[in-house]
CSV table of C-alpha atoms and ligand atoms in Angstrom, one decimal:
chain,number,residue,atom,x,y,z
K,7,UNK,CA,0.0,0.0,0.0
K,8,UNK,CA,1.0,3.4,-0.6
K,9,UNK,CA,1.6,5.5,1.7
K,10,UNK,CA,0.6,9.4,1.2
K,11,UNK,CA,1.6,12.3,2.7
K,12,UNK,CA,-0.7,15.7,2.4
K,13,UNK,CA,-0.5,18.9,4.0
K,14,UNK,CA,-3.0,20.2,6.5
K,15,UNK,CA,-4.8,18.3,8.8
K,16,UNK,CA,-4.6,14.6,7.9
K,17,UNK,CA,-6.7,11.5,8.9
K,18,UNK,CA,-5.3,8.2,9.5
K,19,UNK,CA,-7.2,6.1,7.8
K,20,UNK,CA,-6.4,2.0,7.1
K,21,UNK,CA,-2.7,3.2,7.7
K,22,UNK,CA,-2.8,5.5,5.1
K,23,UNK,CA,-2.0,9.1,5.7
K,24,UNK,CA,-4.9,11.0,3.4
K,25,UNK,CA,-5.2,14.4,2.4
K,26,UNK,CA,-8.1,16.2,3.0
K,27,UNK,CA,-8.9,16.0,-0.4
K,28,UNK,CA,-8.6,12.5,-0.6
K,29,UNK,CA,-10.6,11.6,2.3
K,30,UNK,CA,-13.5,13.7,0.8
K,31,UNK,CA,-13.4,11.9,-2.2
K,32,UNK,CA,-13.6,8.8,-0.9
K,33,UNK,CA,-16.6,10.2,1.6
K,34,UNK,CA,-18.5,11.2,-1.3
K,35,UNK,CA,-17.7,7.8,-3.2
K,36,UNK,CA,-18.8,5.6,0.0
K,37,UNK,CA,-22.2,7.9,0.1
K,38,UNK,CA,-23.2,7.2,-3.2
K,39,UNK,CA,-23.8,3.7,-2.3
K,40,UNK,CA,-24.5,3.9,1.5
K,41,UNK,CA,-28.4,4.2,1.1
K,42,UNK,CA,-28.6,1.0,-1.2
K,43,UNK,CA,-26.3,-0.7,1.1
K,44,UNK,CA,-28.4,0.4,4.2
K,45,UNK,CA,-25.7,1.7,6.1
K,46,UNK,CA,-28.0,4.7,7.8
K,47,UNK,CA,-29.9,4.7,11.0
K,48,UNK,CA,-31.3,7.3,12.8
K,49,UNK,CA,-30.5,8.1,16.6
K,50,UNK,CA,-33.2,10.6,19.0
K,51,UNK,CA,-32.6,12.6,21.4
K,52,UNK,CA,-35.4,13.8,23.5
K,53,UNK,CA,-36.6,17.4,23.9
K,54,UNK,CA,-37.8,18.3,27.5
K,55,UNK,CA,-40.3,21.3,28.1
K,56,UNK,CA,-38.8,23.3,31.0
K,57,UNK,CA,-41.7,23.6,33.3
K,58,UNK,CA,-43.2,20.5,32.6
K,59,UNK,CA,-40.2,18.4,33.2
K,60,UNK,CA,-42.2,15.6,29.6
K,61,UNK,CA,-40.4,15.3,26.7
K,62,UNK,CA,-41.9,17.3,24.0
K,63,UNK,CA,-39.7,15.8,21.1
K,64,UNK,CA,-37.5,13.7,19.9
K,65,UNK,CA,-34.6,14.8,17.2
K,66,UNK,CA,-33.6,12.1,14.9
K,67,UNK,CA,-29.8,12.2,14.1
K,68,UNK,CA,-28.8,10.7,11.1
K,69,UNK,CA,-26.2,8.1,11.7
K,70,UNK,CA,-23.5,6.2,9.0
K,71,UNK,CA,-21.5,3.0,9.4
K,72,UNK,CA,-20.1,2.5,6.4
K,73,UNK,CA,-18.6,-0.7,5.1
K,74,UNK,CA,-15.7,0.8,3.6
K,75,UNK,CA,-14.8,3.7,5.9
K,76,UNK,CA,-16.3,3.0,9.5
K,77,UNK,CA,-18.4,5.1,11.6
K,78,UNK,CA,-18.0,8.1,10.2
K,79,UNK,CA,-20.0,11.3,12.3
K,80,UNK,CA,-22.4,13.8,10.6
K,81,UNK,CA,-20.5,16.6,10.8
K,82,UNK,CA,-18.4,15.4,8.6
K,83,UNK,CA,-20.7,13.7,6.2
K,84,UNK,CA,-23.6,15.9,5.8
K,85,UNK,CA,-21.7,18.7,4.4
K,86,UNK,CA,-20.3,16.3,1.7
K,87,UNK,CA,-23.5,14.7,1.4
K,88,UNK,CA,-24.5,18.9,1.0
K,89,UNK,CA,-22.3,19.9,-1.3
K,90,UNK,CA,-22.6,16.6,-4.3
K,91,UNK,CA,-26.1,16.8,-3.6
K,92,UNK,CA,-26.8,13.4,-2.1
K,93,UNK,CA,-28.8,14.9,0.5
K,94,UNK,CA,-31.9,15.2,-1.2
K,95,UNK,CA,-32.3,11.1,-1.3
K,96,UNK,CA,-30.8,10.8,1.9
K,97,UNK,CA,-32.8,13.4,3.9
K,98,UNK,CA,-35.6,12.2,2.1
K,99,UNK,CA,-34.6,9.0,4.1
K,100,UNK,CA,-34.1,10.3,7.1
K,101,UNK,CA,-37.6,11.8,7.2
K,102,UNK,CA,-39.5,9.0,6.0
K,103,UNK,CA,-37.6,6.4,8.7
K,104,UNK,CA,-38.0,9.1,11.6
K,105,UNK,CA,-41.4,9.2,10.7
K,106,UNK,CA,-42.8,6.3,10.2
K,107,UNK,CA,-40.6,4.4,13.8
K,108,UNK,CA,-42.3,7.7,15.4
K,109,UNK,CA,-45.9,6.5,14.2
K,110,UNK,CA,-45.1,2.8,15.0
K,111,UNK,CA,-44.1,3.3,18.7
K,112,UNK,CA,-47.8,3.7,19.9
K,113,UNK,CA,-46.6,3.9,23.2
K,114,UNK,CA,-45.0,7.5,22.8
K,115,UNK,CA,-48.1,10.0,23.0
K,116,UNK,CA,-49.6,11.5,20.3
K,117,UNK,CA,-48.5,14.8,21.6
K,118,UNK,CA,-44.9,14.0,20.8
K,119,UNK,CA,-43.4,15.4,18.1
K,120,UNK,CA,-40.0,14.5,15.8
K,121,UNK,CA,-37.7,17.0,15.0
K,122,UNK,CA,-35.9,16.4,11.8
K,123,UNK,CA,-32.6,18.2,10.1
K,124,UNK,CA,-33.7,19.7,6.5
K,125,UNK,CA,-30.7,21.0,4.3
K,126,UNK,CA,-31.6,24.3,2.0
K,127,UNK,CA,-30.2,21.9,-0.8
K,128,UNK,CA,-33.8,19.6,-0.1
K,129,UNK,CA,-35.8,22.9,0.8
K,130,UNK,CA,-35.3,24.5,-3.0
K,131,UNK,CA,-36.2,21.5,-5.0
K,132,UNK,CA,-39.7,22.7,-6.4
K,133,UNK,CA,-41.6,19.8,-5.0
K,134,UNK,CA,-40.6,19.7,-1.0
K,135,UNK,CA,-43.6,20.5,-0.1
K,136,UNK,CA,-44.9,17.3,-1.5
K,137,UNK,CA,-42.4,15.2,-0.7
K,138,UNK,CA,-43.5,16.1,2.6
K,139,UNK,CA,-46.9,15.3,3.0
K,140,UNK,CA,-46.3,12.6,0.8
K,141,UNK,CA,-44.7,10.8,3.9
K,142,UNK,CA,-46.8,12.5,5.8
K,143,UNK,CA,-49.5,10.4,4.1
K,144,UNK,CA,-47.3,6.9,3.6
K,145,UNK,CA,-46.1,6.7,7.2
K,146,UNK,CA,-50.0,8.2,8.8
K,147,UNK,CA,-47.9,10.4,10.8
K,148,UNK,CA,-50.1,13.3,11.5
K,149,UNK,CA,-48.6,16.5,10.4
K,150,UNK,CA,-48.8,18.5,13.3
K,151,UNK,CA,-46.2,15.9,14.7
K,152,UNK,CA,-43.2,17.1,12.7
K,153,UNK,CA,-41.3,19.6,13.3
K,154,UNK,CA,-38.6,20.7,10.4
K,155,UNK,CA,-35.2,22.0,11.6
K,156,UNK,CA,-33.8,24.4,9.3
K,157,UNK,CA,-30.4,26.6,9.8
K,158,UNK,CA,-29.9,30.6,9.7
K,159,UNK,CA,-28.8,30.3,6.0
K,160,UNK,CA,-32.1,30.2,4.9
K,161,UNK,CA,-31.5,33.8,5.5
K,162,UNK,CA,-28.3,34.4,3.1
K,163,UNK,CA,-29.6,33.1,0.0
K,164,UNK,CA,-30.8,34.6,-2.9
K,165,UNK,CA,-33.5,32.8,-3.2
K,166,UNK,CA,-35.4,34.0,0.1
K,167,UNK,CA,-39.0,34.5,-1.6
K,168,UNK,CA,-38.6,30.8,-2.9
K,169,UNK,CA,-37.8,29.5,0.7
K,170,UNK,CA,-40.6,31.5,2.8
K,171,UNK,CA,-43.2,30.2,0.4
K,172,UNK,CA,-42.4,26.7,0.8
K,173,UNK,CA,-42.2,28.0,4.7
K,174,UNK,CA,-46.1,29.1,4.4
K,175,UNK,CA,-47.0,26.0,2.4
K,176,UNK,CA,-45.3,24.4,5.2
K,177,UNK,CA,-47.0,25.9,8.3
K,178,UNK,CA,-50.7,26.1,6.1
K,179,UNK,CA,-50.2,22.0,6.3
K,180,UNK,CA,-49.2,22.5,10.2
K,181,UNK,CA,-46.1,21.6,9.6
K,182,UNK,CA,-43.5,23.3,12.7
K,183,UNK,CA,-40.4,25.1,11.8
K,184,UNK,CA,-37.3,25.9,14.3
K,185,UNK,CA,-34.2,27.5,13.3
K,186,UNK,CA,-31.2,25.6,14.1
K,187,UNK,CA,-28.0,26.5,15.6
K,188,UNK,CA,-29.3,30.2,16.4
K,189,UNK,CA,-26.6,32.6,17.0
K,190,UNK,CA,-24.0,31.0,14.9
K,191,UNK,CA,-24.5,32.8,11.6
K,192,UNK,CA,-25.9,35.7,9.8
K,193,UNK,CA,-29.7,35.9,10.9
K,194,UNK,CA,-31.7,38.8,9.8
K,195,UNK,CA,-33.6,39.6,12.8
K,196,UNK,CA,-36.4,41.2,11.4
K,197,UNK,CA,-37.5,38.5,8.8
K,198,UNK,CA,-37.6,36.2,12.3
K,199,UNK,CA,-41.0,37.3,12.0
K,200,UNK,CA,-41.6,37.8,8.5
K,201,UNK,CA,-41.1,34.0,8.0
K,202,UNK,CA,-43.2,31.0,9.6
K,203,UNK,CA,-41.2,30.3,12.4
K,204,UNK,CA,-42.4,28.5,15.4
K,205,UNK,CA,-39.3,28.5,17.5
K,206,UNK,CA,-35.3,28.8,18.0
K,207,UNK,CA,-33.0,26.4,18.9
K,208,UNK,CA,-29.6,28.5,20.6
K,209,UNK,CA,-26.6,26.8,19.2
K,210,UNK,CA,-24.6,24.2,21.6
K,211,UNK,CA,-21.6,26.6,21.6
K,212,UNK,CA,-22.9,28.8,23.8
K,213,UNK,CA,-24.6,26.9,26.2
K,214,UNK,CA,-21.2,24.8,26.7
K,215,UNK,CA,-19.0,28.1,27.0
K,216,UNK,CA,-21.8,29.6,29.1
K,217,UNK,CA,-19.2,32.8,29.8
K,218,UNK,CA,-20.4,36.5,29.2
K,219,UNK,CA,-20.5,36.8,25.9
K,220,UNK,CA,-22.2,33.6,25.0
K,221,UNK,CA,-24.9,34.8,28.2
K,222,UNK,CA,-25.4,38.1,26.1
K,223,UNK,CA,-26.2,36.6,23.1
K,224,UNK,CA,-28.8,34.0,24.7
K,225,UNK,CA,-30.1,36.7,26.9
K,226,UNK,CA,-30.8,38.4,23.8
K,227,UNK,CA,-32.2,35.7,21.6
K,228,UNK,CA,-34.7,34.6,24.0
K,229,UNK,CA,-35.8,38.6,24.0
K,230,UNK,CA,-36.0,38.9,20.4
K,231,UNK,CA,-37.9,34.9,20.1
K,232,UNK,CA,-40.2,35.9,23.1
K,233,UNK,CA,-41.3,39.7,21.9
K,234,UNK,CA,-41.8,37.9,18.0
K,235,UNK,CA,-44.3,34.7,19.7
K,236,UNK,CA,-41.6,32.1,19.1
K,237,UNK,CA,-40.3,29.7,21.9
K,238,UNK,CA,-36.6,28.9,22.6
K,239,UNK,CA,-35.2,25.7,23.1
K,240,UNK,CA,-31.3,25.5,24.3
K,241,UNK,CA,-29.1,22.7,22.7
K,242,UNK,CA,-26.1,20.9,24.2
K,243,UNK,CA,-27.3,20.9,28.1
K,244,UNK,CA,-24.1,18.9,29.8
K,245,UNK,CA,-24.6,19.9,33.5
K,246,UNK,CA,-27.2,20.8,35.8
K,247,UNK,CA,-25.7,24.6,36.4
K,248,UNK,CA,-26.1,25.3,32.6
K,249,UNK,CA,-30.1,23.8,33.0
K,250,UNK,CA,-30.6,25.9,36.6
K,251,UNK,CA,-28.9,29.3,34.3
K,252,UNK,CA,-30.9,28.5,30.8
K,253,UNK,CA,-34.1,28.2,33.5
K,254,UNK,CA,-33.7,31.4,34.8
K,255,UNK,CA,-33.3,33.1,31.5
K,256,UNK,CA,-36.9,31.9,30.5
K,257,UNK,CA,-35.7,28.8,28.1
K,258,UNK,CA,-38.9,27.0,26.9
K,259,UNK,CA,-36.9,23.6,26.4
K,260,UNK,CA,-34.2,21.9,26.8
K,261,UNK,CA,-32.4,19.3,24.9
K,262,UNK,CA,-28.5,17.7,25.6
K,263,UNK,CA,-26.6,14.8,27.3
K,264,UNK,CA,-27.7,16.1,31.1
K,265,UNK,CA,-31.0,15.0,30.1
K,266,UNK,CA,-30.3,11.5,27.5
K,267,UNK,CA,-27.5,11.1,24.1
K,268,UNK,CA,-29.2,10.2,21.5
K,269,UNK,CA,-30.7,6.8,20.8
K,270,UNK,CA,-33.1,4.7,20.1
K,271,UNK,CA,-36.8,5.3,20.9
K,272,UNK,CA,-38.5,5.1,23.4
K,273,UNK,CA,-36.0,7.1,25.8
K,274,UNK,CA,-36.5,5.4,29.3
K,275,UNK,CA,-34.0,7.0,31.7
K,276,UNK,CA,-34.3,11.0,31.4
K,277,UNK,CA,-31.4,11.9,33.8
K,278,UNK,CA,-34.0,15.3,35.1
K,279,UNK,CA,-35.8,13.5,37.9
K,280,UNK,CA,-31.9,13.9,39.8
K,281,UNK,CA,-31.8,17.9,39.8
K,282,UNK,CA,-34.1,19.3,42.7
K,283,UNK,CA,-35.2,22.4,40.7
K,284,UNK,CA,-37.2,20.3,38.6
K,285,UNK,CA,-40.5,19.7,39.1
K,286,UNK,CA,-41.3,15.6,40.2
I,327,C2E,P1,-27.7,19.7,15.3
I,327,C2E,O1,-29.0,19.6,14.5
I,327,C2E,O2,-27.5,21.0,15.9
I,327,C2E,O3,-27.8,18.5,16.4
I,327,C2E,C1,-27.4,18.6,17.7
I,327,C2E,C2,-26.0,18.0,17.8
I,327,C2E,O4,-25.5,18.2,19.2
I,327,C2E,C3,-26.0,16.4,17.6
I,327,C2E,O5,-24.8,16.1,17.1
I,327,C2E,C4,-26.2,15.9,19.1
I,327,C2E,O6,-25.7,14.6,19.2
I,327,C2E,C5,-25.3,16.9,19.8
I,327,C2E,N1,-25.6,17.1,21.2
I,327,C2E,C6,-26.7,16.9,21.8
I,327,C2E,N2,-26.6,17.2,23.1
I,327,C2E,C7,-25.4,17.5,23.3
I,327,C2E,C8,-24.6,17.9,24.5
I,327,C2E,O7,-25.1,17.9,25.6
I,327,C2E,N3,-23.3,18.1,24.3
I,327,C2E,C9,-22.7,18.1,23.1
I,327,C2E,N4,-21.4,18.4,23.1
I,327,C2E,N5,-23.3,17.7,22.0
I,327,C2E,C10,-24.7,17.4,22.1
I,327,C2E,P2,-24.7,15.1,15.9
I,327,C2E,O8,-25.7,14.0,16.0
I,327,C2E,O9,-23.3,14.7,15.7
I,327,C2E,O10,-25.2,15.9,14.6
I,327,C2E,C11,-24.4,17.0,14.2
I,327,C2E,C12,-25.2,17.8,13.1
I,327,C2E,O11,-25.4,17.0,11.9
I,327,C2E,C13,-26.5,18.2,13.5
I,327,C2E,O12,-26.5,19.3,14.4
I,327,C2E,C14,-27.2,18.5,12.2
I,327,C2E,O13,-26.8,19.8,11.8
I,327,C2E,C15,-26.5,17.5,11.3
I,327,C2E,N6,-27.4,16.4,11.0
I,327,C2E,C16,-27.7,15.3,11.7
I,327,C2E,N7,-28.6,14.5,11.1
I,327,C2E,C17,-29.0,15.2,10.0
I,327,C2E,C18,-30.0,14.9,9.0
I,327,C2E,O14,-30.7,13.9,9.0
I,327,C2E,N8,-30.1,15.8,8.0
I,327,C2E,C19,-29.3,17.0,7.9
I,327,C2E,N9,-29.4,17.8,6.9
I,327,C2E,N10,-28.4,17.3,8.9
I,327,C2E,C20,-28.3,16.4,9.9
I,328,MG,MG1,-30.9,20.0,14.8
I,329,MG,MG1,-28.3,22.6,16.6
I,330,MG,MG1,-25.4,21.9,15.4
């Protein structure tokens, strides 16, 4: 075997030293086959209402063990899967499994929702909308049970009037939107309202840092969600002083590993009953 050597940040792969290049490409390549070869599955994580101590939610975390490169973690595959558009088929997926395992597990009330990742890339092609309630319809998931997670760069693009349409098509079939990962990017403040948005989830980042700049910008989200009618839910929740501090700022919900990792549904052992605060 040969052995490469690249500069930057290199992985070690089956003792060979890739580029970053390299290791994309053979990402992408491994992705093209992964959904024939049934190498997804889908993780949730609950999402915990702050007063009531129930789980509200579940988010369904896409999840790859590939044959050819291992487990390899979202971060680093959704972007690829982004960028060579493979995303479409494979969020398509995503939906239609995290649907149809929610509708199954009869136990779970009907008042839980799933939360699910959606990628501008699948949010421009003309027939989302459809695609959506066609799951909607194949899995008997009732609509009002799914929640869409979309990022702040539904903002940048140029085609905004495209994406709040689909949005209002969206929310007319009940439909919930949250943006994800508030705070990290470019969010135009006064479209928040503009758009159909239901709520905010505050990016992990500043939850885990917690210092005074990352308390500024929560403080300030949850002002601007609030005054617009939108609720705020607070990612990444490690230890019960970031839960007592997000409580106190008026978070709606919580979600993170204080509470459960992802997993697979139902979630038995919420971790909340152990902090006092909470309600019993
Ligand atoms: P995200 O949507 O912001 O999901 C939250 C991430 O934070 C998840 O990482 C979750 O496992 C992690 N997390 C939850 N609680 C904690 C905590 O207390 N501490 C820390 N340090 N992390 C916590 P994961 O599963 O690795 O997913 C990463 C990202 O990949 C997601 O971020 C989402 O942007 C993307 N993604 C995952 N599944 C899909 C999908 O089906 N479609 C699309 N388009 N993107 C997806
Ligand atoms: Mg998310
Ligand atoms: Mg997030
Ligand atoms: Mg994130």
């Amino acid at each position: 075997e040969v052995k490469r050597s690249g500069r930057g940040s290199v992985h070690n792969y089956d003792k060979m030293l890739l580029t970053e290049q390299e290791r994309r490409l053979s990402v992408t390549q491994a992705l093209r086959r992964a959904l024939s070869a049934d190498e997804f599955y889908i993780e949730y994580q609950p999402v915990i209402d702050a007063t009531r101590g129930d789980i509200i939610a579940y988010e369904a975390l896409l999840r790859w063990n590939s044959a050819v490169l291992g487990t390899v973690p979202p971060d680093e595959f959704i972007p690829i899967a982004e960028e060579s558009a493979l995303i479409v088929d494979i969020g398509e997926w995503c939906m239609r499994c995290a649907c149809q395992t929610l509708h199954d597990h009869t136990e779970i009330p009907v008042t839980t929702k799933i939360a699910i990742n959606v990628s501008i890339r699948q949010i421009v092609m003309p027939n989302f909308p459809d695609m959506v309630s066609r799951i909607l319809t194949e899995t008997g998931l009732a609509s009002n049970r799914l929640v869409l997670e979309v990022t702040e760069s539904i903002f940048e693009k140029r085609q905004t009037s495209q994406i709040s349409a689909v949005l209002d098509h969206l929310h007319a079939m009940e439909v919930g939107i949250h943006i994800d990962d508030f705070g990290t990017g470019y969010s135009s403040l006064s479209r928040l309202h503009e758009i159909h948005v239901d709520a905010v989830k505050i990016d992990k980042s500043f939850v885990l840092s917690m210092d005074e700049n990352a308390r500024v910008v929560i403080e300030a989200a949850i002002l601007i969600a609030h005054r617009f009618g939108l609720k705020v839910i607070a990612e990444g929740i490690e230890t019960p002083q970031q839960r007592a501090e997000l409580r106190a700022m008026g978070v709606d919900a919580y979600q993170g590993y204080f509470f459960a990792r992802p997993g697979q549904l139902p979630c038995r052992d919420i971790h909340w009953q152990t902090d006092p605060d909470l309600p019993a």
